[in-house]
Tab-separated table of C-alpha atoms in Angstrom:
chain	number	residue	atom	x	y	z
A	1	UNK	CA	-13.556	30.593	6.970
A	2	UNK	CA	-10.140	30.692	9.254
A	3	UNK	CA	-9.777	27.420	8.488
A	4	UNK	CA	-10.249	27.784	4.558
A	5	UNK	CA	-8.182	30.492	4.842
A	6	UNK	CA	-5.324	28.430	6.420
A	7	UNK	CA	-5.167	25.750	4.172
A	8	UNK	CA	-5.329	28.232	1.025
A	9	UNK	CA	-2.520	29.813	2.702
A	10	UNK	CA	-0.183	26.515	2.595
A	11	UNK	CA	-1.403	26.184	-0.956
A	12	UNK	CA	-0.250	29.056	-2.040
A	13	UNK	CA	3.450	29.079	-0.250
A	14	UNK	CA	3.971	25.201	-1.638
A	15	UNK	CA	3.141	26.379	-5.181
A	16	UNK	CA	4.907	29.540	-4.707
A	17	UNK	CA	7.681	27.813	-2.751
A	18	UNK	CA	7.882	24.121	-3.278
A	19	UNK	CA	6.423	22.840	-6.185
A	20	UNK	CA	8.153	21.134	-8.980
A	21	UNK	CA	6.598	19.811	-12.268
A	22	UNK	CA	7.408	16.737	-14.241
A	23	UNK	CA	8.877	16.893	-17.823
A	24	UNK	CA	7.180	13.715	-18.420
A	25	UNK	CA	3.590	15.509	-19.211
A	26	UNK	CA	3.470	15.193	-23.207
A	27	UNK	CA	2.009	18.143	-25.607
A	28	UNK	CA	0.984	20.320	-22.935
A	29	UNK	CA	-0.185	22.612	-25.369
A	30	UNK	CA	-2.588	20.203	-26.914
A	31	UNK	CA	-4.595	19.615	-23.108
A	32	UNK	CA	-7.643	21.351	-21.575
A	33	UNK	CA	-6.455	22.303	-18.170
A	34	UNK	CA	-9.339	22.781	-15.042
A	35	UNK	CA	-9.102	23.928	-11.726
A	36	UNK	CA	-11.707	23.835	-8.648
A	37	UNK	CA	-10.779	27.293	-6.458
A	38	UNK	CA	-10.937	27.664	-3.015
A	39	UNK	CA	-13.468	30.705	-3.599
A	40	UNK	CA	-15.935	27.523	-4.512
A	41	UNK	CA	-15.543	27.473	-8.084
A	42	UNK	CA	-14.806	25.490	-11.464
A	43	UNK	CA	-12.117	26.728	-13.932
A	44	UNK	CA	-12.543	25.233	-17.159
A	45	UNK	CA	-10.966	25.102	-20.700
A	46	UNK	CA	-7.364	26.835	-20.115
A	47	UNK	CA	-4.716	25.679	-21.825
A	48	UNK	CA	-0.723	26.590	-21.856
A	49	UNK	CA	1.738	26.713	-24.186
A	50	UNK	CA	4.408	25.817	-21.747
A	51	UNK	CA	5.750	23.775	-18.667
A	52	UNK	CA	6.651	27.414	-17.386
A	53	UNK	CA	3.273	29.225	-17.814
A	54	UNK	CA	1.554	26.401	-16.200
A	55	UNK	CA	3.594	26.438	-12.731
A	56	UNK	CA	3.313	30.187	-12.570
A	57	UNK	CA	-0.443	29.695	-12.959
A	58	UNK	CA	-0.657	27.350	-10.064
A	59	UNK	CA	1.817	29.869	-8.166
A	60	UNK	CA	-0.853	32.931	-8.960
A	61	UNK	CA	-3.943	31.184	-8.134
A	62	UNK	CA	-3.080	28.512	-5.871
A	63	UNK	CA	-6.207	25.795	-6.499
A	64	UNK	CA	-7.747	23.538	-4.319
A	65	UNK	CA	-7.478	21.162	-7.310
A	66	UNK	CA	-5.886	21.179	-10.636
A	67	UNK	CA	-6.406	18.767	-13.482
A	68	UNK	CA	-6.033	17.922	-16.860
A	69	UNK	CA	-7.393	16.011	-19.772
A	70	UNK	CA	-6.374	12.962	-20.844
A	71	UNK	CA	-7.670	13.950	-24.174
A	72	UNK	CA	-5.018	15.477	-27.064
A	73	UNK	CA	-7.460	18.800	-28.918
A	74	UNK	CA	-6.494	21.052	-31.532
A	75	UNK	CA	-7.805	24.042	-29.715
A	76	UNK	CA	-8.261	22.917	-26.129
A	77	UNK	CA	-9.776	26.329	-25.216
A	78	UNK	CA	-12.775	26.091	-26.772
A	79	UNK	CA	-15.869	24.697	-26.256
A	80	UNK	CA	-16.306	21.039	-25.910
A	81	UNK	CA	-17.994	20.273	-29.331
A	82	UNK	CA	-15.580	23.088	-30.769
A	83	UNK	CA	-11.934	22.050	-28.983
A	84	UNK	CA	-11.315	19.366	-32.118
A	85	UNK	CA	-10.340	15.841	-30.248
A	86	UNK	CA	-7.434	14.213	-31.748
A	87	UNK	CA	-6.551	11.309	-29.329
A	88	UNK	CA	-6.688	10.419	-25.768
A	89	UNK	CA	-4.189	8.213	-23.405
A	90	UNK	CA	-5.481	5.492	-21.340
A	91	UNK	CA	-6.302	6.444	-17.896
A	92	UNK	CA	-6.990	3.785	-15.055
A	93	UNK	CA	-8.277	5.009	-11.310
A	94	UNK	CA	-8.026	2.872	-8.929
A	95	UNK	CA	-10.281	4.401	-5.547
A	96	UNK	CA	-10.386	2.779	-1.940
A	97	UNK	CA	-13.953	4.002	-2.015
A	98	UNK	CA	-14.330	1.088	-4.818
A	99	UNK	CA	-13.121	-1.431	-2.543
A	100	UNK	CA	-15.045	-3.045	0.448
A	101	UNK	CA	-12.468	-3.377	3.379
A	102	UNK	CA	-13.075	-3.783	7.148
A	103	UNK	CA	-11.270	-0.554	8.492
A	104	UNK	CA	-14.479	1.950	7.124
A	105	UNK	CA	-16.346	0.853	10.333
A	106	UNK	CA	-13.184	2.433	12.363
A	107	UNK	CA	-12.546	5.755	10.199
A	108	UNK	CA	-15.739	6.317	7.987
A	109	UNK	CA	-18.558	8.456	9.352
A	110	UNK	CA	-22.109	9.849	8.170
A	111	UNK	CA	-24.679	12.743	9.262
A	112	UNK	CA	-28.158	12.128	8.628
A	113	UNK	CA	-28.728	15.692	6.228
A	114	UNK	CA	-32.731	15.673	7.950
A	115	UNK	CA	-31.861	15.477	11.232
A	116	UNK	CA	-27.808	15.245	12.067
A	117	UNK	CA	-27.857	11.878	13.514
A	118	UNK	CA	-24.707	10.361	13.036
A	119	UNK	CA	-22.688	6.946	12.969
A	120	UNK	CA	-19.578	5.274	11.246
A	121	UNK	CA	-19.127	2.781	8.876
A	122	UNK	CA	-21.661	1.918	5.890
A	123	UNK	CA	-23.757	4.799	5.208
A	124	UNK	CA	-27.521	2.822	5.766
A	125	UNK	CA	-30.182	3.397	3.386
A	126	UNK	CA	-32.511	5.206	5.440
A	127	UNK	CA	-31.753	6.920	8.965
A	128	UNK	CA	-32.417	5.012	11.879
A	129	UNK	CA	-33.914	7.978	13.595
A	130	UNK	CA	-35.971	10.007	11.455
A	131	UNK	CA	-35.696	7.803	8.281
A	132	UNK	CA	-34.048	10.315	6.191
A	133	UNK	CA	-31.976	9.272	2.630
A	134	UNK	CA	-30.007	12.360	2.768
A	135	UNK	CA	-26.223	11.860	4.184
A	136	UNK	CA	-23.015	13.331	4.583
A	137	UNK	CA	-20.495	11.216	4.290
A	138	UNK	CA	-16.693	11.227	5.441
A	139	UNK	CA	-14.328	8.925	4.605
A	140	UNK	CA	-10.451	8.661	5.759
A	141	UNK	CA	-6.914	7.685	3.953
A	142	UNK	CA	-5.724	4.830	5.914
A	143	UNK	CA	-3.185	2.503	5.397
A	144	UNK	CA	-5.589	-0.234	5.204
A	145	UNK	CA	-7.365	1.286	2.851
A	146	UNK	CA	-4.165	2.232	0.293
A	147	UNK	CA	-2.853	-0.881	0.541
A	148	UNK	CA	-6.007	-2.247	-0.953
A	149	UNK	CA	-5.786	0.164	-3.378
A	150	UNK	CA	-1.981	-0.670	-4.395
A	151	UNK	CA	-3.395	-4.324	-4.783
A	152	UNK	CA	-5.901	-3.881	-7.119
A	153	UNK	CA	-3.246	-1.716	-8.600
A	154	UNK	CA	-0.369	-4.250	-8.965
A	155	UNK	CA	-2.901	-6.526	-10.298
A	156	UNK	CA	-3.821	-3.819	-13.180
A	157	UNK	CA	-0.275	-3.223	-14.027
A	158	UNK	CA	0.392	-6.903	-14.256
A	159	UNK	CA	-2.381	-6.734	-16.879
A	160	UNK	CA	-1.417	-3.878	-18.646
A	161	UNK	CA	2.209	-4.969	-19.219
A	162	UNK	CA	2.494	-8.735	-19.883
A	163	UNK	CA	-1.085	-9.117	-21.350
A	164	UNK	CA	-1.279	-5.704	-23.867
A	165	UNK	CA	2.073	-5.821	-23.838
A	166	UNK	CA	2.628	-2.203	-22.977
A	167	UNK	CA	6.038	-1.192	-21.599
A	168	UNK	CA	6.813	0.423	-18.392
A	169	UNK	CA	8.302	3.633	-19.846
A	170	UNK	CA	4.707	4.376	-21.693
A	171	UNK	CA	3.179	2.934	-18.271
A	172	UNK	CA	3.195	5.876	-15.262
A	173	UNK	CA	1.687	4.936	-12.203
A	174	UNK	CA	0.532	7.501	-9.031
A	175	UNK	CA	-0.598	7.909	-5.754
A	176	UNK	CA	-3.463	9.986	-6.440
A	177	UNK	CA	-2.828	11.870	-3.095
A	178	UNK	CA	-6.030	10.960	-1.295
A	179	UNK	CA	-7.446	7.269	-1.506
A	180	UNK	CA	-6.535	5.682	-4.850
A	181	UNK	CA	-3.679	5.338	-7.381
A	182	UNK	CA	-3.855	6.206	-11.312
A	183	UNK	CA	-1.916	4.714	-13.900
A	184	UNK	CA	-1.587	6.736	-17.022
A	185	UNK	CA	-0.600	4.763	-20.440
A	186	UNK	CA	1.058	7.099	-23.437
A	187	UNK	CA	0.509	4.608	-26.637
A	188	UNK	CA	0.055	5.503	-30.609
A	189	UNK	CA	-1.693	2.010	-30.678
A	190	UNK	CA	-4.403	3.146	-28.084
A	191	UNK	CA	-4.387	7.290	-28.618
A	192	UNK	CA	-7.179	6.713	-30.946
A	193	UNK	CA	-9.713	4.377	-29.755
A	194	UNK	CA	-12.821	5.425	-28.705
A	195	UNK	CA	-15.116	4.597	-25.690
A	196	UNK	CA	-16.738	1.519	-26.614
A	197	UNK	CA	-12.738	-0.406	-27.548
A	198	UNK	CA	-11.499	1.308	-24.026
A	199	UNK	CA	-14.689	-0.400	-21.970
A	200	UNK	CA	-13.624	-3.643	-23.795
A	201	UNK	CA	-10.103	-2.953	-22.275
A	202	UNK	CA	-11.983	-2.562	-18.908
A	203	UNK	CA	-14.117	-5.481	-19.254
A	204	UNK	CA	-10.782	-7.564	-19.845
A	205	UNK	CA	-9.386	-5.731	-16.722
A	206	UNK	CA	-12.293	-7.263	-14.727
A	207	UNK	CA	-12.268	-10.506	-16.486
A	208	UNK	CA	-15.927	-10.392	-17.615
A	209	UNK	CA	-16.727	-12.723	-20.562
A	210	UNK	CA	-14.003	-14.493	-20.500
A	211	UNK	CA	-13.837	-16.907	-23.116
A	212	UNK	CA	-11.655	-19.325	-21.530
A	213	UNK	CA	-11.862	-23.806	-22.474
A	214	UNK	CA	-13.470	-24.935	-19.129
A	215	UNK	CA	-17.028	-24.102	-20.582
A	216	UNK	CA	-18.638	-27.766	-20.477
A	217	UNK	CA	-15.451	-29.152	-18.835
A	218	UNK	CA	-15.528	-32.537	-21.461
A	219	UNK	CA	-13.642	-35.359	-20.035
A	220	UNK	CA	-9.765	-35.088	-20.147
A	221	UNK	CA	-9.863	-31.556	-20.814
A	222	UNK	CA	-6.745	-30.150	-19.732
A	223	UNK	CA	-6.519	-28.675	-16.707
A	224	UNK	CA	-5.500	-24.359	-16.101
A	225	UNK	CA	-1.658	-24.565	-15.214
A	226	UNK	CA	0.213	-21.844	-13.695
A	227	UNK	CA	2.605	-21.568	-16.755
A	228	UNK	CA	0.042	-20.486	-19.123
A	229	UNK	CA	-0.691	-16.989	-19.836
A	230	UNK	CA	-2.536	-14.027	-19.237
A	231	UNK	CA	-5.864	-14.655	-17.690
A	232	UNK	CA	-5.447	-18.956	-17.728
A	233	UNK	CA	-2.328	-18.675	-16.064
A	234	UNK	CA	-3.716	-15.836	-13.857
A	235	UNK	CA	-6.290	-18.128	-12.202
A	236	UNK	CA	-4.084	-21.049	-12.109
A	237	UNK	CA	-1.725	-19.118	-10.019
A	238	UNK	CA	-4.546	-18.162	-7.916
A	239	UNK	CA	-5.881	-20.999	-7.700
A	240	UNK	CA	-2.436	-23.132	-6.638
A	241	UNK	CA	-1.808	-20.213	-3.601
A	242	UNK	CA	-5.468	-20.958	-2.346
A	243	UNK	CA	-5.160	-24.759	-2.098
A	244	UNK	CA	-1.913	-24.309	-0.978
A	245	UNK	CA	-2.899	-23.393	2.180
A	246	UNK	CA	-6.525	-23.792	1.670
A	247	UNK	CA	-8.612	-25.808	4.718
A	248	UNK	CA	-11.900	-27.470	4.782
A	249	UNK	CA	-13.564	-24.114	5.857
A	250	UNK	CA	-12.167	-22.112	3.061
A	251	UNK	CA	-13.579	-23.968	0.528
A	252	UNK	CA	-17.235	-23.621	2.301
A	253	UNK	CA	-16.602	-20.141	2.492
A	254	UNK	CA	-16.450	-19.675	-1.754
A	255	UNK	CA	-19.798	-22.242	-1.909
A	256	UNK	CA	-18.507	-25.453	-2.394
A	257	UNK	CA	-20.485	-28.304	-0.183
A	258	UNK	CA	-18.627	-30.424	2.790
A	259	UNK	CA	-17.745	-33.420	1.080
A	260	UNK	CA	-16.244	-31.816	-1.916
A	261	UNK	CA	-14.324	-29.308	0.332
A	262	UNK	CA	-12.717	-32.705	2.180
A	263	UNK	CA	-12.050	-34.082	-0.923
A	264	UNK	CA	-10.170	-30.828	-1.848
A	265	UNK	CA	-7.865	-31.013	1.051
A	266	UNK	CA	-7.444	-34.752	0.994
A	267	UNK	CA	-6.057	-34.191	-2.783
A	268	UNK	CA	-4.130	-31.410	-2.115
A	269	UNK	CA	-0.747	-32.521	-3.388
A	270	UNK	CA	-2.901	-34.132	-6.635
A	271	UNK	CA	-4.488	-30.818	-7.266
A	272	UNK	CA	-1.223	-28.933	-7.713
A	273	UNK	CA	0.743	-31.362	-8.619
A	274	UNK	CA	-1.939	-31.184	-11.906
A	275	UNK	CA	-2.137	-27.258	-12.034
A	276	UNK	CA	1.669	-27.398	-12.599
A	277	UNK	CA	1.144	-29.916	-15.092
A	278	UNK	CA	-1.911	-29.354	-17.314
A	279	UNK	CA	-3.419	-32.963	-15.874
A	280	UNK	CA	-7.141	-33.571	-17.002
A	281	UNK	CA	-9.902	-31.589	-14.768
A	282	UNK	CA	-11.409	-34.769	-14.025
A	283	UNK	CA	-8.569	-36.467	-12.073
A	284	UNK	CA	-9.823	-36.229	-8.140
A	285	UNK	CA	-12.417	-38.326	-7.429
A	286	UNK	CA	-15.411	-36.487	-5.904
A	287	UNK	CA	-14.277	-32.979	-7.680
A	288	UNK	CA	-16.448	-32.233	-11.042
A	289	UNK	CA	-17.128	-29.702	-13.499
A	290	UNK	CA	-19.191	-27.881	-11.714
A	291	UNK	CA	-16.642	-27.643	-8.829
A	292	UNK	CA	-14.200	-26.109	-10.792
A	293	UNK	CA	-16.864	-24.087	-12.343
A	294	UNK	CA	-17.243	-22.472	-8.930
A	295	UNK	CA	-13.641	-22.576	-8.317
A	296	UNK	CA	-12.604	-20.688	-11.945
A	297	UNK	CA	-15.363	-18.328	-10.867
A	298	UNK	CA	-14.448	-17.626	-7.736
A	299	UNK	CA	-10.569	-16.799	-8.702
A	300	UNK	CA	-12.129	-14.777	-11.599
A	301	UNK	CA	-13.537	-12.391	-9.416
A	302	UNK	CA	-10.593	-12.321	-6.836
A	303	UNK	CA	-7.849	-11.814	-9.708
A	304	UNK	CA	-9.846	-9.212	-11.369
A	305	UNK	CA	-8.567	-5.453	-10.906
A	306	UNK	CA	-11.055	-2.836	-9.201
A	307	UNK	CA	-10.910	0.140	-11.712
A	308	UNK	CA	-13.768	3.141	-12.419
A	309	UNK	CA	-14.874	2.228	-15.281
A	310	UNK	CA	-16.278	6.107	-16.167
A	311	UNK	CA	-12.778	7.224	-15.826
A	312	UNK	CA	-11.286	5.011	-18.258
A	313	UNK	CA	-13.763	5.019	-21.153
A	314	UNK	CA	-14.455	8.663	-20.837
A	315	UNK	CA	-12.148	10.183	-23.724
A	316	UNK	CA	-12.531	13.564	-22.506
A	317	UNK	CA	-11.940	12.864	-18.747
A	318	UNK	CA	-10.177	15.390	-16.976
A	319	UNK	CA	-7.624	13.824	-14.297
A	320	UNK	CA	-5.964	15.427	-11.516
A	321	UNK	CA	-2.469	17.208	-12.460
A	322	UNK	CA	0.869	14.919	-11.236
A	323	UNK	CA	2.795	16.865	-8.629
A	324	UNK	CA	-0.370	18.802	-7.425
A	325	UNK	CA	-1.985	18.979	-3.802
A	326	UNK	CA	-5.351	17.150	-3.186
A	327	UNK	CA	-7.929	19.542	-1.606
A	328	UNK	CA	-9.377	16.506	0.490
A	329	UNK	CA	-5.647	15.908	1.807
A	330	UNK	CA	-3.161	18.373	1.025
A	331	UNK	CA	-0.879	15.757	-0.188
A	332	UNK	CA	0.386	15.578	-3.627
A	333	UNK	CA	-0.242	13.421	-6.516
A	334	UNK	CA	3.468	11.391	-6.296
A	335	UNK	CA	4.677	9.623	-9.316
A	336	UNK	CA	7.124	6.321	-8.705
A	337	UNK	CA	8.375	3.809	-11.315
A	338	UNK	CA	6.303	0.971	-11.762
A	339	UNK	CA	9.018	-1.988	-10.472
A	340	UNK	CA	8.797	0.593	-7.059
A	341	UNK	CA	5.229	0.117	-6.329
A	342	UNK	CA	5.957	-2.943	-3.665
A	343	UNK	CA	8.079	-0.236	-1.679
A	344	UNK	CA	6.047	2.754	-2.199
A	345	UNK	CA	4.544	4.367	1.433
A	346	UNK	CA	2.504	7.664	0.580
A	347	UNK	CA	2.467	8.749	4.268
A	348	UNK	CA	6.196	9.610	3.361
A	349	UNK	CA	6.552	10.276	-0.355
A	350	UNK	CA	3.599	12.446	-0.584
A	351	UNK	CA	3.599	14.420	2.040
A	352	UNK	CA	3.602	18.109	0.426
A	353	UNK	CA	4.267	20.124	3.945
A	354	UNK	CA	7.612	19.594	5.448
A	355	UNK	CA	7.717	22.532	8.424
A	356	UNK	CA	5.649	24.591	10.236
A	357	UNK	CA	3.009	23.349	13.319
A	358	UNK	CA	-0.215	24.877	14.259
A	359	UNK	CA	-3.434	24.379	16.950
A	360	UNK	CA	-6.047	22.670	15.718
A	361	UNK	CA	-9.719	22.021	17.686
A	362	UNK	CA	-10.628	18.219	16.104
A	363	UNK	CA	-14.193	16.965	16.170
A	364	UNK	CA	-13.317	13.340	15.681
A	365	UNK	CA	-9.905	11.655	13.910
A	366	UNK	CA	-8.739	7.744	13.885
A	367	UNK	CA	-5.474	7.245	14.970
A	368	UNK	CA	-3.339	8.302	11.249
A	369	UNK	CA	0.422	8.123	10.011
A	370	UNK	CA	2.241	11.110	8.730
A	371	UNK	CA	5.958	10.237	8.179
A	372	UNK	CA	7.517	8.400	11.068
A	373	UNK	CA	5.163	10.232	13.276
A	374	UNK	CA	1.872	8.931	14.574
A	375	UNK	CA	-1.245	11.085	15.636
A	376	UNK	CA	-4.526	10.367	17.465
A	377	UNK	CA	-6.874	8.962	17.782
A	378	UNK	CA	-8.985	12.454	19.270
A	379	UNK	CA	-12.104	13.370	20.234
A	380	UNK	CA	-12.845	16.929	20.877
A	381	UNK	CA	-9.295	17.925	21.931
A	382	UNK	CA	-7.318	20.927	21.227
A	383	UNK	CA	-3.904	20.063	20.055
A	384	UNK	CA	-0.593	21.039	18.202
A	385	UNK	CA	0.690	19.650	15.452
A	386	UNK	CA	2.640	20.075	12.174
A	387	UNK	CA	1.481	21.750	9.015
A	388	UNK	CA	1.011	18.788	6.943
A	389	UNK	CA	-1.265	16.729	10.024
A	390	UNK	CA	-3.201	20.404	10.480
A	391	UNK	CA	-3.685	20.237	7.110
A	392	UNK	CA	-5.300	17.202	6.260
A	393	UNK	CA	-6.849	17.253	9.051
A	394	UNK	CA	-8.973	20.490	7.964
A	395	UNK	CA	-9.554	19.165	4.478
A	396	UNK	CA	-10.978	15.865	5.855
A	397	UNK	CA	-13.518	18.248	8.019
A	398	UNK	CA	-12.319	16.940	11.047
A	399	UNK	CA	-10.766	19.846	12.787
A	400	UNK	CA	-10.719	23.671	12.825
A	401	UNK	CA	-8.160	25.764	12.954
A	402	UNK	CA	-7.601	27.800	16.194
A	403	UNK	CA	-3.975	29.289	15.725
């Protein structure tokens, strides 16, 4: 509870203190607002009438989290079935815990719920000890892991603005202040469409059935070249970096057989030379149609973006509130222009605690970035250190609070 109490604590002197709101939030009065308490809680169905009456809310109650619905209702107070939905905007999340990197096996941990075994990494199916399926799991913001995450999310807002056609200035993108990014598009041509035309935008997102002319692969079909567009040009481009640098190994590695992988670095300078110039499929001996079949299928998959799907075809959703604190981190939900995303670091930018230092008993912490400053990696040591560290620490369950 001391520990609770002290992270509650820094919630409530940022919001009181520190916080600043965006005027980019549209028709605040038209949005359900919700917020998860520290007392253990949901708050649902509040709405405001204004930018001001929302911050002193937050400065009152001080949430764990806050959120707010993507949706547009006529009375967003009401009941669901009641609240009268007039439109939503398009809402992409884009979660590390989505994406299979090697760094979980270094910061990721379980507990066996039946009998508190524990180990780190993927959590198994059953316990090795007592053969339990309950677990608790905890995970951990690294670097490795948001970088992943600001991949799949450059590759999402390549999508969004030269294949809809959607400009930056309806296209907000954020650091969703734990393990992900969102990206938040404000369109009259999309406000309106329902579940079923939004899963078709996510479908396109992960390039799933893709109609593209290599079906059958006729002779002297025209190769994919890197200056088509949208998802041809996508692969070509893909395609032209992997054989690029591509050995024999590689191509093994995506299922292609020896002798065809030889024949793909023996024809190197052919194979580009074609994807830059639309040359026939069929013009290195020894590579066939069903090559490039595996090829086209493999770059398919690897250009794709990683998005929740629920999150973007639910036209209710509610979404966490830019400028707010995450209750796993304690750092806030950080909004940067799109052309910034390259530069963007979130162990600066988003770091919500700026002063302050405290004693902290941790369990178990990798080695973590905070600033310029680095911390850990601990086991079962008693140490000092600031606010914002103490802080995450504590919402990541890996410490306690001692002064």
């Amino acid at each position: 509870m001391k520990s609770i109490a002290f992270v509650q604590q820094a919630f409530r002197e940022h919001y009181a203190k520190d916080f600043s709101f965006s005027e980019s939030l549209s028709m605040i009065e038209k949005r359900e607002f919700g917020f998860a308490l520290f007392e253990g809680w949901m708050l649902r169905h509040k709405s405001f009438d204004t930018r001001g009456e929302l911050v002193s809310f937050l400065g009152d109650s001080a949430p764990r989290d806050a959120y707010f619905s993507c949706a547009y209702y006529e009375d967003p107070q009401a009941e669901m079935e009641k609240k009268g939905w007039s439109g939503a905007d398009l809402v992409f999340d884009i979660d590390a815990d989505h994406i299979p990197t090697s760094c979980d096996k270094v910061h990721d941990q379980w507990t066996c719920g039946t009998c508190g075994f524990t180990g780190k990494g993927v959590v198994p199916e059953n316990c090795p000890v007592c053969s339990g399926q309950k677990f608790d799991e905890s995970t951990w913001p690294c670097e490795v892991c948001l970088a992943s995450a600001k991949y799949e999310t450059m590759k999402l807002l390549d999508m969004l603005l030269k294949d809809f056609g959607f400009s930056d200035k309806e296209t907000r993108v954020f650091f969703s202040g734990h393990r992900g990014y969102h990206v938040h598009v404000e369109n009259e041509a999309i406000k309106d469409i329902d579940s079923a035309a939004r899963k078709e935008i996510v479908d396109y997102v992960y390039g799933l059935g893709l109609d593209l002319p290599f079906q059958g692969m006729e002779k002297g079909m025209k190769m994919l070249s890197v200056n088509d567009d949208a998802w041809r040009g996508r692969i070509a481009k893909g395609i032209h970096a992997f054989v690029f640098k591509a050995k024999a190994q590689d191509y093994r590695d995506i299922g292609l057989k020896g002798n065809v992988a030889e024949a793909m670095v023996k024809n190197k300078t052919t194979i580009l030379r074609n994807l830059n110039a639309s040359r026939p499929w069929e013009t290195v001996k020894g590579v066939g149609p069903e090559t490039w079949k595996k090829i086209v299928d493999h770059f398919i998959m690897s250009q794709s973006a990683s998005v929740d799907t629920v999150v973007t075809t639910d036209t209710h959703r509610l979404i966490r509130l830019e400028g707010t604190l995450h209750g796993k981190t304690g750092m806030k939900k950080t909004e940067f222009p799109v052309s910034a995303i390259n530069d963007f670091d979130p162990f600066k930018s988003a770091i919500a605690f700026k002063g302050g230092k405290a004693t902290v008993l941790v369990s178990d912490a990798p080695r973590f970035r905070l600033g310029d400053q680095t911390f850990g990696p601990y086991k079962n040591q008693k140490i000092e250190v600031p606010k914002a560290a103490a802080v995450l620490l504590i919402c990541r369950k890996r410490a306690e609070v001692i002064e």
